[in-house]
């Protein structure tokens, strides 16, 4: 079920107690010389649509919100961003209307690292107002970390930025938008902190070309396998939320063992 393709009478018939409202959030920001601004939105949408295809009777998919919290990318001209307060409202206000309308299971699927802080705060606000609702959020690369790491061939075993993983999945989703001949590896890590310390900085302070990782290693076959594994993992989470609710953590832990 895709909200964008439904009519309001069709929407009114959806079981609001049992169906998961899947809300993808992404960004429109620079991704180096070889990838387009819309990477996060294209990949998050591909994952979300894969989950909806796998669970057509248990998931109602909202359109992907493409405006992210991307101020740290502004030094690379062209990036579009909401400020932090605006981005929290972009999550809380629409979802609040659904919760007021009787929806009880909400899954925010995140496709951009800058949105992590805002979705944490958004869910805290929504939980205070709707304590009986079952609210969940996850970045796709975190919930499917092991599946992604197993398919990376370079020394970095996690998602960076315009990296091996993102480039491979873009080759699977929109190969026409990948300028592979311009891909250049960057060995910097995404965390400039000391130990567990957090140090705020922008992307230009970390990488000259707006890339963190090893995009030169990416292949289309790798991206297809990675994307399929990510969709499978997030489908498991959405199915568990639909069937068992947010008491799913114990089952998730057992499944991982």
Coordinates of N, CA and C in Angstrom, one line a residue:
X1 N 0.8 -1.2 0.0 CA 0.0 0.0 0.0 C 0.9 1.2 0.0
X2 N 0.7 2.1 -1.0 CA 1.5 3.3 -1.1 C 0.5 4.5 -1.1
X3 N 0.6 5.3 0.0 CA -0.3 6.4 0.1 C -0.4 7.3 -1.1
X4 N 0.7 7.5 -1.8 CA 0.7 8.4 -2.9 C -0.1 7.9 -4.1
X5 N -0.4 6.6 -4.1 CA -1.2 6.0 -5.2 C -2.6 5.6 -4.8
X6 N -3.0 5.9 -3.5 CA -4.3 5.6 -3.0 C -5.3 6.7 -3.1
X7 N -6.5 6.4 -3.0 CA -7.6 7.5 -2.8 C -7.9 7.5 -1.3
X8 N -8.6 8.6 -0.9 CA -8.9 8.7 0.5 C -9.9 7.6 1.0
X9 N -10.9 7.2 0.2 CA -11.8 6.1 0.6 C -11.0 4.8 0.8
X10 N -10.0 4.6 0.0 CA -9.2 3.4 0.1 C -8.3 3.5 1.4
X11 N -7.8 4.7 1.7 CA -7.0 4.9 2.9 C -7.9 4.7 4.1
X12 N -9.1 5.1 4.1 CA -10.0 5.0 5.2 C -10.3 3.5 5.6
X13 N -10.1 2.6 4.7 CA -10.4 1.2 5.0 C -9.2 0.4 5.6
X14 N -8.0 1.1 5.6 CA -6.9 0.4 6.2 C -7.0 0.2 7.7
X15 N -6.6 -1.0 8.2 CA -6.7 -1.3 9.6 C -5.6 -0.5 10.3
X16 N -6.0 0.5 11.0 CA -5.0 1.4 11.7 C -4.4 0.8 12.9
X17 N -5.0 -0.2 13.4 CA -4.4 -0.8 14.7 C -3.3 -1.8 14.3
X18 N -3.4 -2.4 13.1 CA -2.4 -3.5 12.8 C -1.4 -3.1 11.7
X19 N -1.7 -2.2 10.9 CA -0.8 -1.8 9.8 C 0.3 -0.9 10.2
X20 N 1.5 -1.1 9.8 CA 2.7 -0.3 10.1 C 2.7 0.9 9.1
X21 N 2.8 2.1 9.7 CA 3.0 3.3 8.9 C 4.5 3.5 8.7
X22 N 5.0 3.2 7.4 CA 6.4 3.3 7.1 C 6.7 4.7 6.6
X23 N 7.5 5.4 7.3 CA 7.8 6.8 6.9 C 9.3 7.0 6.6
X24 N 9.7 7.0 5.3 CA 11.1 7.2 5.0 C 11.5 8.7 5.0
X25 N 12.7 8.9 5.6 CA 13.2 10.3 5.6 C 14.7 10.2 5.1
X26 N 15.0 11.2 4.2 CA 16.3 11.1 3.6 C 16.9 12.5 3.5
X27 N 17.5 12.9 2.3 CA 18.2 14.2 2.2 C 18.4 14.5 0.7
X28 N 18.9 15.7 0.5 CA 19.3 16.2 -0.9 C 20.6 16.9 -0.6
X29 N 21.7 16.3 -0.7 CA 23.0 16.9 -0.4 C 24.1 16.3 -1.2
X30 N 25.2 17.0 -1.3 CA 26.4 16.5 -2.1 C 26.8 15.1 -1.7
X31 N 27.2 14.4 -2.8 CA 27.8 13.1 -2.6 C 29.1 12.9 -3.5
X32 N 30.0 13.9 -3.4 CA 31.2 13.8 -4.1 C 31.0 14.1 -5.6
X33 N 32.1 14.0 -6.4 CA 32.0 14.2 -7.8 C 31.4 13.1 -8.6
X34 N 31.2 11.9 -8.0 CA 30.7 10.8 -8.8 C 29.3 10.4 -8.6
X35 N 28.6 11.0 -7.5 CA 27.2 10.6 -7.2 C 26.4 11.9 -7.1
X36 N 25.1 11.7 -7.4 CA 24.2 12.9 -7.4 C 23.7 13.3 -6.0
X37 N 23.1 14.5 -5.9 CA 22.6 15.0 -4.6 C 21.6 14.1 -4.0
X38 N 20.8 13.4 -4.8 CA 19.6 12.6 -4.3 C 20.0 11.2 -3.9
X39 N 21.2 10.9 -3.7 CA 21.6 9.5 -3.3 C 20.8 9.0 -2.1
X40 N 20.7 9.7 -1.0 CA 20.1 9.2 0.2 C 18.6 9.0 -0.1
X41 N 18.0 9.9 -0.8 CA 16.5 9.7 -1.1 C 16.3 8.5 -2.0
X42 N 17.1 8.4 -3.0 CA 16.9 7.2 -4.0 C 17.1 5.9 -3.3
X43 N 18.1 5.8 -2.4 CA 18.4 4.5 -1.7 C 17.4 4.2 -0.7
X44 N 17.0 5.2 0.1 CA 16.0 5.0 1.2 C 14.7 4.6 0.6
X45 N 14.3 5.3 -0.5 CA 13.1 4.9 -1.2 C 13.1 3.5 -1.8
X46 N 14.3 3.1 -2.3 CA 14.4 1.7 -2.8 C 14.2 0.7 -1.7
X47 N 14.8 1.0 -0.6 CA 14.6 0.1 0.6 C 13.2 0.1 1.0
X48 N 12.6 1.2 1.2 CA 11.2 1.3 1.7 C 10.2 0.6 0.7
X49 N 10.4 0.8 -0.6 CA 9.5 0.2 -1.6 C 9.7 -1.3 -1.6
X50 N 11.0 -1.8 -1.3 CA 11.2 -3.2 -1.2 C 10.5 -3.8 0.0
X51 N 10.4 -3.1 1.1 CA 9.7 -3.6 2.3 C 8.2 -3.6 2.0
X52 N 7.7 -2.5 1.3 CA 6.3 -2.5 1.0 C 5.9 -3.6 0.1
X53 N 6.7 -4.0 -0.9 CA 6.4 -5.1 -1.8 C 6.4 -6.4 -1.0
X54 N 7.3 -6.5 -0.1 CA 7.3 -7.8 0.7 C 6.1 -7.9 1.7
X55 N 5.6 -6.8 2.1 CA 4.5 -6.8 3.1 C 3.4 -5.9 2.7
X56 N 2.8 -6.2 1.5 CA 1.8 -5.2 0.9 C 0.5 -5.1 1.8
X57 N 0.2 -6.1 2.7 CA -1.0 -6.0 3.5 C -0.7 -5.5 4.9
X58 N 0.6 -5.3 5.2 CA 1.0 -4.9 6.6 C 1.7 -3.6 6.7
X59 N 2.0 -3.0 5.5 CA 2.7 -1.7 5.5 C 2.0 -0.7 4.7
X60 N 1.8 0.5 5.2 CA 1.4 1.6 4.4 C 2.6 2.5 4.2
X61 N 3.0 2.7 3.0 CA 4.3 3.5 2.7 C 3.9 4.9 2.4
X62 N 4.5 5.8 3.2 CA 4.4 7.3 2.9 C 5.4 7.7 1.9
X63 N 5.2 8.8 1.2 CA 6.2 9.3 0.2 C 7.5 9.7 1.0
X64 N 8.6 9.5 0.4 CA 9.9 9.8 1.1 C 10.0 11.3 1.2
X65 N 10.3 11.7 2.5 CA 10.6 13.1 2.7 C 12.1 13.4 2.4
X66 N 12.3 14.2 1.3 CA 13.7 14.3 0.8 C 14.5 15.4 1.5
X67 N 13.8 16.3 2.2 CA 14.6 17.4 2.8 C 15.1 17.0 4.2
X68 N 16.4 16.9 4.3 CA 17.0 16.4 5.5 C 17.7 17.5 6.3
X69 N 18.3 17.0 7.4 CA 19.1 17.9 8.3 C 20.6 17.8 7.8
X70 N 20.9 18.7 6.9 CA 22.2 18.5 6.1 C 23.1 19.7 6.2
X71 N 23.0 20.5 7.2 CA 23.7 21.8 7.3 C 25.2 21.5 7.2
X72 N 25.7 20.3 7.7 CA 27.1 20.0 7.7 C 27.7 19.8 6.3
X73 N 26.8 19.8 5.3 CA 27.2 19.6 3.9 C 27.1 20.9 3.1
X74 N 26.7 22.0 3.7 CA 26.5 23.3 3.0 C 27.8 23.8 2.4
X75 N 29.0 23.6 3.0 CA 30.2 24.1 2.3 C 30.4 23.6 0.9
X76 N 29.7 22.4 0.6 CA 29.7 22.0 -0.8 C 28.4 22.5 -1.4
X77 N 28.6 23.5 -2.3 CA 27.5 24.3 -2.8 C 26.4 23.4 -3.5
X78 N 25.1 23.7 -3.2 CA 24.0 23.0 -3.8 C 23.2 22.2 -2.8
X79 N 23.8 21.9 -1.7 CA 23.0 21.1 -0.7 C 21.8 21.8 -0.2
X80 N 20.7 21.1 -0.1 CA 19.5 21.7 0.5 C 19.3 21.1 1.9
X81 N 18.8 22.0 2.8 CA 18.7 21.5 4.2 C 17.6 22.2 5.0
X82 N 17.1 21.5 6.0 CA 16.2 22.1 7.0 C 17.1 22.3 8.2
X83 N 16.7 23.3 9.0 CA 17.5 23.4 10.3 C 17.0 22.3 11.2
X84 N 17.6 22.2 12.4 CA 17.3 21.0 13.2 C 15.9 21.1 13.8
X85 N 15.4 22.3 14.2 CA 14.1 22.4 14.7 C 13.0 22.1 13.6
X86 N 13.3 22.7 12.4 CA 12.4 22.4 11.3 C 12.3 20.9 11.0
X87 N 13.4 20.3 11.0 CA 13.4 18.9 10.6 C 12.7 18.0 11.7
X88 N 12.8 18.3 12.9 CA 12.0 17.6 13.9 C 10.5 17.8 13.7
X89 N 10.1 19.0 13.3 CA 8.7 19.3 13.0 C 8.3 18.6 11.7
X90 N 9.2 18.4 10.8 CA 8.8 17.7 9.5 C 8.5 16.2 9.9
X91 N 9.0 15.7 11.0 CA 8.7 14.4 11.4 C 7.5 14.4 12.3
X92 N 7.5 15.2 13.3 CA 6.4 15.1 14.4 C 5.1 15.6 13.8
X93 N 5.0 16.7 13.1 CA 3.7 17.2 12.7 C 2.9 16.2 11.8
X94 N 3.5 15.7 10.7 CA 2.7 14.8 9.9 C 2.3 13.5 10.6
X95 N 3.3 12.9 11.4 CA 3.0 11.7 12.1 C 2.0 11.9 13.2
X96 N 2.0 13.1 13.8 CA 1.1 13.4 14.9 C -0.3 13.3 14.3
X97 N -0.6 13.8 13.1 CA -1.9 13.7 12.5 C -2.4 12.3 12.3
X98 N -1.4 11.4 11.9 CA -1.8 10.0 11.8 C -2.1 9.4 13.1
X99 N -1.3 9.7 14.1 CA -1.6 9.1 15.5 C -2.9 9.6 16.1
X100 N -3.2 10.9 15.8 CA -4.5 11.4 16.3 C -5.6 10.7 15.5
X101 N -5.4 10.3 14.3 CA -6.4 9.6 13.5 C -6.5 8.1 13.8
X102 N -5.8 7.6 14.8 CA -6.0 6.2 15.2 C -4.9 5.2 14.8
X103 N -3.8 5.7 14.1 CA -2.7 4.8 13.8 C -1.9 4.5 15.1
X104 N -1.4 3.3 15.2 CA -0.8 2.9 16.4 C 0.6 2.3 16.2
X105 N 1.1 2.1 14.9 CA 2.4 1.5 14.7 C 3.1 2.3 13.6
X106 N 4.2 3.0 14.0 CA 4.9 3.9 13.2 C 6.4 3.5 13.1
X107 N 6.9 3.4 11.9 CA 8.3 3.1 11.7 C 8.9 4.1 10.8
X108 N 9.8 5.0 11.4 CA 10.6 5.9 10.6 C 11.8 5.2 10.1
X109 N 11.9 5.2 8.8 CA 13.1 4.6 8.1 C 14.0 5.7 7.6
X110 N 15.2 5.8 8.2 CA 16.1 6.9 7.9 C 17.2 6.5 6.9
X111 N 17.4 7.5 6.0 CA 18.4 7.2 4.9 C 19.5 8.2 4.9
X112 N 19.7 9.0 6.0 CA 20.7 10.1 6.1 C 21.2 10.2 7.5
X113 N 22.5 10.2 7.7 CA 23.1 10.3 9.0 C 22.8 11.5 9.8
X114 N 22.6 12.7 9.1 CA 22.3 13.9 9.8 C 20.9 13.9 10.4
X115 N 20.1 12.9 10.0 CA 18.7 12.9 10.5 C 18.6 12.1 11.8
X116 N 19.7 11.4 12.2 CA 19.6 10.5 13.4 C 19.2 11.3 14.7
X117 N 19.9 12.4 14.9 CA 19.5 13.2 16.1 C 18.1 13.7 16.0
X118 N 17.6 14.1 14.9 CA 16.3 14.6 14.8 C 15.2 13.6 14.9
X119 N 15.5 12.4 14.4 CA 14.4 11.3 14.6 C 14.4 10.8 16.1
X120 N 15.5 10.9 16.8 CA 15.5 10.5 18.2 C 14.6 11.5 18.9
X121 N 14.8 12.8 18.7 CA 14.0 13.8 19.4 C 12.5 13.7 19.0
X122 N 12.3 13.5 17.7 CA 10.9 13.4 17.2 C 10.2 12.3 17.9
X123 N 10.8 11.1 18.0 CA 10.1 10.0 18.7 C 9.9 10.3 20.2
X124 N 10.9 11.0 20.8 CA 10.7 11.3 22.2 C 9.4 12.2 22.4
X125 N 9.3 13.2 21.5 CA 8.1 14.1 21.6 C 6.8 13.3 21.3
X126 N 6.8 12.5 20.3 CA 5.6 11.7 19.9 C 5.3 10.7 21.0
X127 N 6.3 10.1 21.6 CA 6.0 9.2 22.7 C 5.4 9.8 23.9
X128 N 5.8 11.1 24.2 CA 5.2 11.8 25.3 C 3.7 12.1 25.1
X129 N 3.4 12.4 23.8 CA 2.0 12.7 23.5 C 1.2 11.5 23.3
X130 N 1.8 10.4 22.8 CA 1.0 9.2 22.4 C 1.7 8.0 23.1
X131 N 1.7 7.9 24.4 CA 2.4 6.8 25.1 C 2.0 5.4 24.7
X132 N 0.8 5.2 24.2 CA 0.3 3.9 23.9 C 0.7 3.5 22.4
X133 N 1.2 4.4 21.7 CA 1.5 4.1 20.3 C 2.9 3.3 20.3
X134 N 3.0 2.5 19.3 CA 4.3 1.7 19.1 C 5.1 2.4 18.0
X135 N 6.2 3.1 18.5 CA 7.0 3.9 17.7 C 8.4 3.3 17.5
X136 N 8.9 3.3 16.3 CA 10.2 2.8 16.1 C 10.9 3.6 15.0
X137 N 12.2 3.7 15.0 CA 13.0 4.3 14.0 C 14.3 3.7 13.8
X138 N 14.9 3.7 12.6 CA 16.2 3.1 12.4 C 16.8 3.6 11.1
X139 N 18.1 3.8 11.1 CA 18.8 4.0 9.8 C 19.0 2.7 9.2
X140 N 18.8 2.6 7.9 CA 18.8 1.2 7.2 C 20.2 0.6 7.4
X141 N 21.3 1.4 7.3 CA 22.6 0.9 7.4 C 23.0 0.4 8.8
X142 N 22.3 0.9 9.8 CA 22.6 0.4 11.2 C 21.8 -0.9 11.5
X143 N 20.6 -0.9 11.1 CA 19.8 -2.2 11.4 C 20.3 -3.3 10.5
X144 N 21.0 -3.0 9.4 CA 21.5 -4.1 8.5 C 23.0 -4.0 8.4
X145 N 23.7 -3.6 9.5 CA 25.1 -3.4 9.5 C 25.9 -4.6 9.1
X146 N 25.5 -5.8 9.7 CA 26.3 -7.0 9.4 C 26.1 -7.4 7.9
X147 N 24.9 -7.3 7.4 CA 24.6 -7.6 6.0 C 25.4 -6.8 5.1
X148 N 25.5 -5.5 5.4 CA 26.3 -4.6 4.5 C 27.8 -4.9 4.6
X149 N 28.3 -5.0 5.9 CA 29.7 -5.3 6.1 C 30.2 -6.5 5.4
X150 N 29.4 -7.5 5.4 CA 29.8 -8.8 4.8 C 30.0 -8.7 3.3
X151 N 29.4 -7.6 2.7 CA 29.5 -7.5 1.2 C 30.5 -6.4 0.8
X152 N 31.2 -5.7 1.8 CA 32.1 -4.7 1.4 C 33.5 -5.4 1.2
X153 N 34.2 -5.0 0.2 CA 35.5 -5.6 -0.1 C 36.7 -4.7 0.3
X154 N 36.4 -3.4 0.6 CA 37.5 -2.5 1.0 C 37.8 -2.6 2.5
X155 N 38.7 -1.8 3.0 CA 39.1 -1.9 4.4 C 38.0 -1.3 5.3
X156 N 37.2 -0.4 4.8 CA 36.1 0.1 5.6 C 34.9 -0.8 5.6
X157 N 34.4 -1.2 6.8 CA 33.3 -2.2 6.9 C 32.0 -1.6 7.4
X158 N 31.8 -0.3 7.1 CA 30.6 0.4 7.4 C 30.3 1.4 6.4
X159 N 29.1 2.0 6.4 CA 28.8 3.0 5.4 C 29.4 4.3 5.8
X160 N 30.1 4.9 4.8 CA 30.7 6.3 5.0 C 29.8 7.3 4.4
X161 N 30.4 7.9 3.3 CA 29.6 8.9 2.5 C 30.1 8.9 1.1
X162 N 29.2 8.6 0.2 CA 29.5 8.4 -1.2 C 30.6 7.3 -1.3
X163 N 30.4 6.3 -0.5 CA 31.4 5.3 -0.2 C 31.2 4.1 -1.1
X164 N 31.9 3.0 -0.8 CA 31.7 1.7 -1.5 C 30.3 1.3 -1.5
X165 N 29.7 1.3 -0.3 CA 28.3 0.8 -0.1 C 27.3 1.6 -0.9
X166 N 27.3 3.0 -0.7 CA 26.4 3.8 -1.4 C 26.6 3.8 -2.9
X167 N 27.8 3.7 -3.3 CA 28.1 3.7 -4.8 C 27.6 2.4 -5.4
X168 N 27.8 1.3 -4.7 CA 27.4 0.0 -5.2 C 25.9 -0.1 -5.3
X169 N 25.2 0.4 -4.2 CA 23.7 0.4 -4.3 C 23.1 1.3 -5.3
X170 N 23.8 2.5 -5.5 CA 23.4 3.3 -6.6 C 23.6 2.7 -8.0
X171 N 24.6 1.9 -8.1 CA 24.8 1.2 -9.4 C 23.7 0.2 -9.6
X172 N 23.1 -0.3 -8.5 CA 22.0 -1.2 -8.6 C 20.7 -0.5 -8.9
X173 N 20.5 0.7 -8.3 CA 19.2 1.4 -8.4 C 19.2 2.4 -9.5
X174 N 20.2 3.2 -9.7 CA 20.3 4.2 -10.8 C 21.7 4.3 -11.4
X175 N 22.1 3.3 -12.1 CA 23.4 3.3 -12.7 C 23.7 4.4 -13.6
X176 N 22.6 5.0 -14.2 CA 22.8 6.1 -15.1 C 23.2 7.4 -14.4
X177 N 23.1 7.4 -13.1 CA 23.5 8.6 -12.3 C 24.9 8.5 -11.7
X178 N 25.5 7.4 -11.9 CA 26.9 7.2 -11.3 C 28.0 7.5 -12.3
X179 N 28.8 8.5 -11.9 CA 30.0 8.8 -12.8 C 31.2 8.0 -12.2
X180 N 31.2 6.7 -12.5 CA 32.2 5.9 -11.9 C 33.7 6.3 -12.2
X181 N 33.9 6.9 -13.4 CA 35.2 7.3 -13.7 C 35.7 8.5 -12.9
X182 N 34.8 9.1 -12.1 CA 35.2 10.2 -11.2 C 35.4 9.8 -9.8
X183 N 35.1 8.5 -9.5 CA 35.2 8.0 -8.1 C 36.6 8.0 -7.6
X184 N 36.8 8.6 -6.5 CA 38.1 8.6 -5.9 C 38.0 8.3 -4.4
X185 N 38.9 7.3 -4.0 CA 38.8 6.9 -2.6 C 39.3 7.9 -1.6
X186 N 38.7 7.9 -0.4 CA 39.2 8.8 0.7 C 39.3 8.0 1.9
X187 N 40.5 8.0 2.5 CA 40.8 7.1 3.6 C 40.4 7.6 5.0
X188 N 39.8 8.8 5.1 CA 39.4 9.4 6.3 C 38.3 8.7 7.0
X189 N 38.2 8.6 8.3 CA 37.1 8.0 8.9 C 36.0 9.1 9.1
X190 N 34.8 8.7 9.4 CA 33.7 9.6 9.6 C 33.7 10.2 11.0
X191 N 34.5 9.8 11.9 CA 34.5 10.3 13.3 C 35.8 11.0 13.6
X192 N 35.7 12.3 13.8 CA 37.0 13.0 14.1 C 37.2 13.1 15.6
X193 N 36.3 12.4 16.4 CA 36.4 12.4 17.9 C 37.6 11.7 18.4
X194 N 37.9 11.9 19.6 CA 39.0 11.3 20.4 C 38.3 10.2 21.3
X195 N 38.5 9.0 20.9 CA 37.9 7.9 21.7 C 36.4 8.0 21.5
X196 N 35.7 8.1 22.6 CA 34.2 8.2 22.5 C 33.7 9.7 22.5
X197 N 34.6 10.6 22.4 CA 34.2 12.0 22.4 C 33.5 12.4 21.1
X198 N 32.6 13.3 21.2 CA 32.0 13.9 20.0 C 32.5 15.2 19.6
X199 N 32.9 15.4 18.4 CA 33.4 16.7 17.9 C 32.6 17.2 16.7
X200 N 31.8 18.2 16.8 CA 31.0 18.7 15.7 C 31.9 19.3 14.6
X201 N 31.7 19.0 13.4 CA 32.4 19.6 12.3 C 31.6 19.4 11.0
X202 N 32.0 20.1 9.9 CA 31.2 19.8 8.7 C 32.1 18.9 7.8
X203 N 31.4 18.5 6.7 CA 32.1 17.5 5.8 C 33.3 18.1 5.1
X204 N 33.4 19.4 4.9 CA 34.6 20.0 4.3 C 35.8 19.9 5.2
X205 N 35.5 19.8 6.5 CA 36.5 19.7 7.5 C 37.1 18.3 7.6
X206 N 36.4 17.4 7.0 CA 36.8 16.0 7.0 C 37.3 15.4 5.7
X207 N 36.8 16.0 4.6 CA 37.1 15.4 3.3 C 37.1 16.5 2.2
X208 N 38.1 16.6 1.4 CA 38.2 17.6 0.4 C 37.2 17.4 -0.7
X209 N 36.9 16.2 -1.1 CA 36.1 15.9 -2.2 C 34.6 15.5 -1.8
X210 N 34.3 15.5 -0.5 CA 33.0 15.2 -0.1 C 32.7 13.7 -0.1
X211 N 33.8 12.9 0.0 CA 33.7 11.4 0.0 C 34.4 10.9 1.2
X212 N 33.8 9.9 1.8 CA 34.4 9.1 2.9 C 34.3 7.6 2.6
X213 N 35.3 7.0 2.2 CA 35.2 5.5 1.9 C 35.9 5.2 0.6
X214 N 35.5 4.1 0.0 CA 36.2 3.5 -1.2 C 35.3 3.2 -2.3
X215 N 34.8 4.2 -2.9 CA 33.8 4.0 -4.0 C 34.4 3.4 -5.3
X216 N 35.7 3.4 -5.5 CA 36.3 2.8 -6.6 C 36.1 1.3 -6.7
X217 N 35.8 0.7 -5.5 CA 35.7 -0.8 -5.4 C 34.2 -1.2 -5.7
X218 N 33.3 -0.3 -5.8 CA 31.9 -0.7 -5.9 C 31.6 -1.4 -7.2
X219 N 30.7 -2.3 -7.2 CA 30.2 -3.0 -8.4 C 28.6 -3.1 -8.4
X220 N 28.0 -3.2 -9.5 CA 26.6 -3.3 -9.6 C 26.1 -4.6 -8.9
X221 N 26.8 -5.7 -9.2 CA 26.3 -7.0 -8.6 C 26.4 -6.9 -7.0
X222 N 27.5 -6.3 -6.5 CA 27.6 -6.1 -5.1 C 26.4 -5.3 -4.6
X223 N 26.1 -4.2 -5.3 CA 25.0 -3.4 -4.8 C 23.7 -4.1 -4.8
X224 N 23.4 -4.9 -5.8 CA 22.1 -5.6 -5.8 C 22.0 -6.6 -4.7
X225 N 23.1 -7.3 -4.4 CA 23.1 -8.2 -3.3 C 23.0 -7.5 -1.9
X226 N 23.6 -6.3 -1.8 CA 23.6 -5.6 -0.6 C 22.2 -5.0 -0.4
X227 N 21.6 -4.5 -1.4 CA 20.2 -3.9 -1.3 C 19.2 -5.0 -1.0
X228 N 19.3 -6.1 -1.6 CA 18.4 -7.2 -1.2 C 18.5 -7.6 0.2
X229 N 19.7 -7.7 0.7 CA 20.0 -8.1 2.1 C 19.4 -7.0 3.1
X230 N 19.6 -5.7 2.7 CA 19.1 -4.7 3.6 C 17.6 -4.7 3.6
X231 N 16.9 -4.9 2.5 CA 15.5 -5.0 2.4 C 14.9 -6.1 3.2
X232 N 15.6 -7.3 3.1 CA 15.2 -8.4 3.9 C 15.3 -8.1 5.4
X233 N 16.3 -7.5 5.9 CA 16.5 -7.2 7.3 C 15.4 -6.2 7.8
X234 N 15.2 -5.2 7.0 CA 14.2 -4.2 7.4 C 12.8 -4.7 7.3
X235 N 12.5 -5.6 6.4 CA 11.3 -6.3 6.3 C 11.0 -7.1 7.5
X236 N 12.0 -7.8 8.0 CA 11.9 -8.5 9.3 C 11.5 -7.6 10.4
X237 N 12.1 -6.5 10.5 CA 11.8 -5.5 11.6 C 10.3 -5.0 11.5
X238 N 9.9 -4.7 10.2 CA 8.6 -4.2 10.0 C 7.5 -5.2 10.3
X239 N 7.8 -6.5 9.8 CA 6.9 -7.6 10.1 C 6.7 -7.8 11.6
X240 N 7.8 -7.8 12.3 CA 7.7 -8.0 13.7 C 7.0 -6.9 14.4
X241 N 7.2 -5.7 14.0 CA 6.4 -4.6 14.6 C 4.9 -4.7 14.3
X242 N 4.6 -5.2 13.1 CA 3.2 -5.3 12.7 C 2.5 -6.5 13.5
X243 N 3.3 -7.6 13.7 CA 2.7 -8.7 14.3 C 2.8 -8.8 15.8
X244 N 3.9 -8.2 16.4 CA 4.1 -8.3 17.8 C 4.4 -7.0 18.5
X245 N 4.5 -5.9 17.8 CA 4.7 -4.6 18.4 C 6.1 -4.4 18.9
X246 N 6.3 -3.4 19.7 CA 7.6 -2.9 20.1 C 8.1 -3.8 21.3
X247 N 7.5 -4.8 21.6 CA 8.1 -5.8 22.5 C 9.0 -6.8 21.8
X248 N 9.4 -6.3 20.5 CA 10.1 -7.2 19.6 C 11.6 -7.3 19.9
X249 N 12.1 -6.4 20.8 CA 13.6 -6.4 21.0 C 14.1 -7.8 21.5
X250 N 13.4 -8.4 22.3 CA 13.8 -9.7 22.8 C 13.9 -10.7 21.7
X251 N 12.9 -10.8 20.8 CA 12.9 -11.7 19.7 C 14.0 -11.4 18.7
X252 N 14.3 -10.0 18.5 CA 15.3 -9.6 17.6 C 16.7 -10.1 18.1
X253 N 16.9 -10.0 19.4 CA 18.2 -10.5 20.0 C 18.3 -12.0 19.8
X254 N 17.3 -12.7 20.0 CA 17.3 -14.2 19.9 C 17.6 -14.5 18.4
X255 N 17.0 -13.8 17.5 CA 17.2 -14.1 16.1 C 18.7 -13.8 15.7
X256 N 19.3 -12.8 16.3 CA 20.7 -12.5 15.9 C 21.6 -13.5 16.4
X257 N 21.3 -14.2 17.5 CA 22.1 -15.3 18.0 C 22.1 -16.5 17.1

